[in-house]
Amino acid sequence: MLHIAKAELNDLDALTVLFDQYQRWLAIRPPLSQTRAFTEQRLCEQDTCILMAYHQSSLVGFVHLTPLYSLARARRGLIINDLYVQPDSRRQGIARALVSHALKEARARQAAYLLLQTHQSNHAAHHLFESFGFICDVSQYYFLDVTD
């Protein structure tokens, strides 16, 4: 059975393991201690929302929502900053359930919009997001990594 829950501080150990798997999948490898400290800070400050997916009591995925602030709209929006399901748990409706709960969270927070970005080659994700009504915006985006 699938269960979606908001992450709390007592979930830190399990989340750290899952985030490490996610970072490996992305080929990004910050030190595990940095991942744990960053996650602990997010959970303590409650400035983001992490929704966790449990399947048969095993943590198999998550979605991370981060607030955005729009002066133009004079409202807050949310970005799906990260969405991950373990490879052996994919194609079971877990990502769909996580996105559905993310939408509920956005509405509960009275967000003006929900934004996300995914790789051009991730056709399964495109199909999933479009099935919820997300529209692919072809605006020009720029990215600059400002880390040392």
mmCIF file of C-alpha atoms in Angstrom:
data_model
loop_
_atom_site.group_PDB
_atom_site.id
_atom_site.type_symbol
_atom_site.label_atom_id
_atom_site.label_comp_id
_atom_site.label_asym_id
_atom_site.label_seq_id
_atom_site.Cartn_x
_atom_site.Cartn_y
_atom_site.Cartn_z
ATOM 1 C CA MET A 1 0.000 0.000 0.000
ATOM 2 C CA LEU A 2 1.240 3.505 -0.855
ATOM 3 C CA HIS A 3 1.337 6.197 1.807
ATOM 4 C CA ILE A 4 2.370 9.861 1.332
ATOM 5 C CA ALA A 5 3.437 11.898 4.371
ATOM 6 C CA LYS A 6 5.127 15.222 5.112
ATOM 7 C CA ALA A 7 8.690 14.794 6.284
ATOM 8 C CA GLU A 8 9.524 15.629 9.873
ATOM 9 C CA LEU A 9 12.794 15.765 11.762
ATOM 10 C CA ASN A 10 12.474 12.145 12.888
ATOM 11 C CA ASP A 11 12.572 11.152 9.174
ATOM 12 C CA LEU A 12 16.060 12.634 8.730
ATOM 13 C CA ASP A 13 17.997 9.340 8.671
ATOM 14 C CA ALA A 14 15.752 7.699 6.069
ATOM 15 C CA LEU A 15 15.651 10.868 3.964
ATOM 16 C CA THR A 16 19.431 11.191 4.011
ATOM 17 C CA VAL A 17 19.781 7.676 2.582
ATOM 18 C CA LEU A 18 17.178 8.359 -0.123
ATOM 19 C CA PHE A 19 18.672 11.762 -0.987
ATOM 20 C CA ASP A 20 22.082 10.125 -1.334
ATOM 21 C CA GLN A 21 20.579 7.650 -3.830
ATOM 22 C CA TYR A 22 18.952 10.552 -5.691
ATOM 23 C CA GLN A 23 22.231 12.463 -5.848
ATOM 24 C CA ARG A 24 24.039 9.368 -7.156
ATOM 25 C CA TRP A 25 21.359 8.986 -9.831
ATOM 26 C CA LEU A 26 21.988 12.622 -10.839
ATOM 27 C CA ALA A 27 25.756 12.052 -10.703
ATOM 28 C CA ILE A 28 26.039 14.801 -8.077
ATOM 29 C CA ARG A 29 28.008 13.839 -5.013
ATOM 30 C CA PRO A 30 28.103 16.384 -2.198
ATOM 31 C CA PRO A 31 29.422 14.893 1.042
ATOM 32 C CA LEU A 32 26.756 12.893 2.870
ATOM 33 C CA SER A 33 27.285 15.076 5.945
ATOM 34 C CA GLN A 34 26.437 18.149 3.847
ATOM 35 C CA THR A 35 23.263 16.510 2.508
ATOM 36 C CA ARG A 36 22.204 15.544 6.023
ATOM 37 C CA ALA A 37 22.918 19.010 7.470
ATOM 38 C CA PHE A 38 21.087 20.749 4.626
ATOM 39 C CA THR A 39 18.065 18.444 5.000
ATOM 40 C CA GLU A 40 18.038 18.910 8.764
ATOM 41 C CA GLN A 41 18.074 22.682 8.292
ATOM 42 C CA ARG A 42 15.136 22.512 5.863
ATOM 43 C CA LEU A 43 13.142 20.369 8.295
ATOM 44 C CA CYS A 44 13.941 22.577 11.293
ATOM 45 C CA GLU A 45 13.277 25.870 9.535
ATOM 46 C CA GLN A 46 10.222 24.450 7.723
ATOM 47 C CA ASP A 47 10.965 26.722 4.772
ATOM 48 C CA THR A 48 10.322 23.940 2.271
ATOM 49 C CA CYS A 49 8.018 20.948 2.163
ATOM 50 C CA ILE A 50 9.231 17.409 1.567
ATOM 51 C CA LEU A 51 6.559 14.828 0.859
ATOM 52 C CA MET A 52 7.673 11.214 1.225
ATOM 53 C CA ALA A 53 6.258 8.135 -0.470
ATOM 54 C CA TYR A 54 6.205 4.889 1.455
ATOM 55 C CA HIS A 55 5.360 1.610 -0.230
ATOM 56 C CA GLN A 56 4.908 -1.315 2.145
ATOM 57 C CA SER A 57 6.676 0.687 4.886
ATOM 58 C CA SER A 58 9.765 1.370 2.716
ATOM 59 C CA LEU A 59 10.655 4.927 1.709
ATOM 60 C CA VAL A 60 10.692 4.811 -2.097
ATOM 61 C CA GLY A 61 10.361 8.420 -3.254
ATOM 62 C CA PHE A 62 9.916 12.061 -2.451
ATOM 63 C CA VAL A 63 8.929 15.429 -3.841
ATOM 64 C CA HIS A 64 10.529 18.630 -2.563
ATOM 65 C CA LEU A 65 8.531 21.867 -2.761
ATOM 66 C CA THR A 66 10.261 25.210 -2.395
ATOM 67 C CA PRO A 67 8.513 28.595 -2.205
ATOM 68 C CA LEU A 68 8.983 31.323 -4.796
ATOM 69 C CA TYR A 69 7.846 34.882 -4.331
ATOM 70 C CA SER A 70 6.406 36.984 -7.130
ATOM 71 C CA LEU A 71 6.125 40.723 -6.703
ATOM 72 C CA ALA A 72 4.314 40.851 -10.051
ATOM 73 C CA ARG A 73 1.573 38.571 -8.737
ATOM 74 C CA ALA A 74 1.940 39.691 -5.128
ATOM 75 C CA ARG A 75 1.652 36.026 -4.201
ATOM 76 C CA ARG A 76 3.777 33.048 -3.511
ATOM 77 C CA GLY A 77 4.304 30.179 -5.896
ATOM 78 C CA LEU A 78 5.922 26.800 -5.380
ATOM 79 C CA ILE A 79 8.526 24.962 -7.386
ATOM 80 C CA ILE A 80 8.814 21.211 -7.524
ATOM 81 C CA ASN A 81 12.526 21.415 -6.930
ATOM 82 C CA ASP A 82 13.154 17.682 -6.760
ATOM 83 C CA LEU A 83 11.068 14.609 -7.539
ATOM 84 C CA TYR A 84 12.532 11.138 -7.260
ATOM 85 C CA VAL A 85 11.331 7.554 -7.147
ATOM 86 C CA GLN A 86 13.769 4.709 -6.665
ATOM 87 C CA PRO A 87 14.365 2.891 -9.965
ATOM 88 C CA ASP A 88 12.930 -0.431 -8.760
ATOM 89 C CA SER A 89 9.731 1.335 -7.642
ATOM 90 C CA ARG A 90 8.996 3.207 -10.854
ATOM 91 C CA ARG A 91 5.962 2.621 -13.093
ATOM 92 C CA GLN A 92 3.781 1.944 -10.040
ATOM 93 C CA GLY A 93 2.016 5.302 -9.767
ATOM 94 C CA ILE A 94 4.302 6.662 -7.043
ATOM 95 C CA ALA A 95 5.426 9.770 -8.950
ATOM 96 C CA ARG A 96 1.780 10.437 -9.874
ATOM 97 C CA ALA A 97 0.776 10.214 -6.209
ATOM 98 C CA LEU A 98 3.610 12.538 -5.196
ATOM 99 C CA VAL A 99 2.650 15.141 -7.816
ATOM 100 C CA SER A 100 -1.003 14.865 -6.783
ATOM 101 C CA HIS A 101 -0.065 15.540 -3.164
ATOM 102 C CA ALA A 102 2.203 18.401 -4.263
ATOM 103 C CA LEU A 103 -0.791 19.993 -6.004
ATOM 104 C CA LYS A 104 -2.886 19.592 -2.851
ATOM 105 C CA GLU A 105 -0.112 21.192 -0.814
ATOM 106 C CA ALA A 106 0.140 24.087 -3.277
ATOM 107 C CA ARG A 107 -3.589 24.702 -3.024
ATOM 108 C CA ALA A 108 -3.515 24.435 0.783
ATOM 109 C CA ARG A 109 -0.749 27.056 0.859
ATOM 110 C CA GLN A 110 -2.770 29.235 -1.533
ATOM 111 C CA ALA A 111 0.082 29.271 -4.028
ATOM 112 C CA ALA A 112 -0.545 31.170 -7.241
ATOM 113 C CA TYR A 113 1.274 28.595 -9.377
ATOM 114 C CA LEU A 114 3.355 25.444 -9.335
ATOM 115 C CA LEU A 115 6.514 25.419 -11.426
ATOM 116 C CA LEU A 116 8.935 22.662 -12.354
ATOM 117 C CA GLN A 117 11.733 21.871 -14.721
ATOM 118 C CA THR A 118 12.756 18.530 -16.153
ATOM 119 C CA HIS A 119 15.283 17.317 -18.657
ATOM 120 C CA GLN A 120 14.277 17.451 -22.335
ATOM 121 C CA SER A 121 14.865 13.720 -22.728
ATOM 122 C CA ASN A 122 12.662 12.710 -19.771
ATOM 123 C CA HIS A 123 9.576 11.886 -21.823
ATOM 124 C CA ALA A 124 7.925 9.883 -19.041
ATOM 125 C CA ALA A 125 8.068 12.952 -16.796
ATOM 126 C CA HIS A 126 6.720 15.183 -19.587
ATOM 127 C CA HIS A 127 3.754 12.859 -20.027
ATOM 128 C CA LEU A 128 3.135 12.717 -16.278
ATOM 129 C CA PHE A 129 3.205 16.486 -15.798
ATOM 130 C CA GLU A 130 1.094 17.187 -18.875
ATOM 131 C CA SER A 131 -1.516 14.712 -17.601
ATOM 132 C CA PHE A 132 -1.970 17.041 -14.608
ATOM 133 C CA GLY A 133 -2.367 20.077 -16.853
ATOM 134 C CA PHE A 134 1.163 21.464 -16.653
ATOM 135 C CA ILE A 135 2.027 23.428 -19.779
ATOM 136 C CA CYS A 136 5.485 23.391 -21.291
ATOM 137 C CA ASP A 137 6.632 27.003 -21.381
ATOM 138 C CA VAL A 138 9.283 27.648 -24.012
ATOM 139 C CA SER A 139 10.507 30.843 -22.352
ATOM 140 C CA GLN A 140 14.211 31.488 -22.329
ATOM 141 C CA TYR A 141 15.796 30.334 -19.073
ATOM 142 C CA TYR A 142 19.354 31.003 -18.027
ATOM 143 C CA PHE A 143 21.360 29.116 -15.437
ATOM 144 C CA LEU A 144 24.600 30.018 -13.715
ATOM 145 C CA ASP A 145 26.240 27.801 -11.111
ATOM 146 C CA VAL A 146 27.688 30.229 -8.547
ATOM 147 C CA THR A 147 29.320 27.641 -6.309
ATOM 148 C CA ASP A 148 33.096 27.572 -6.038
#
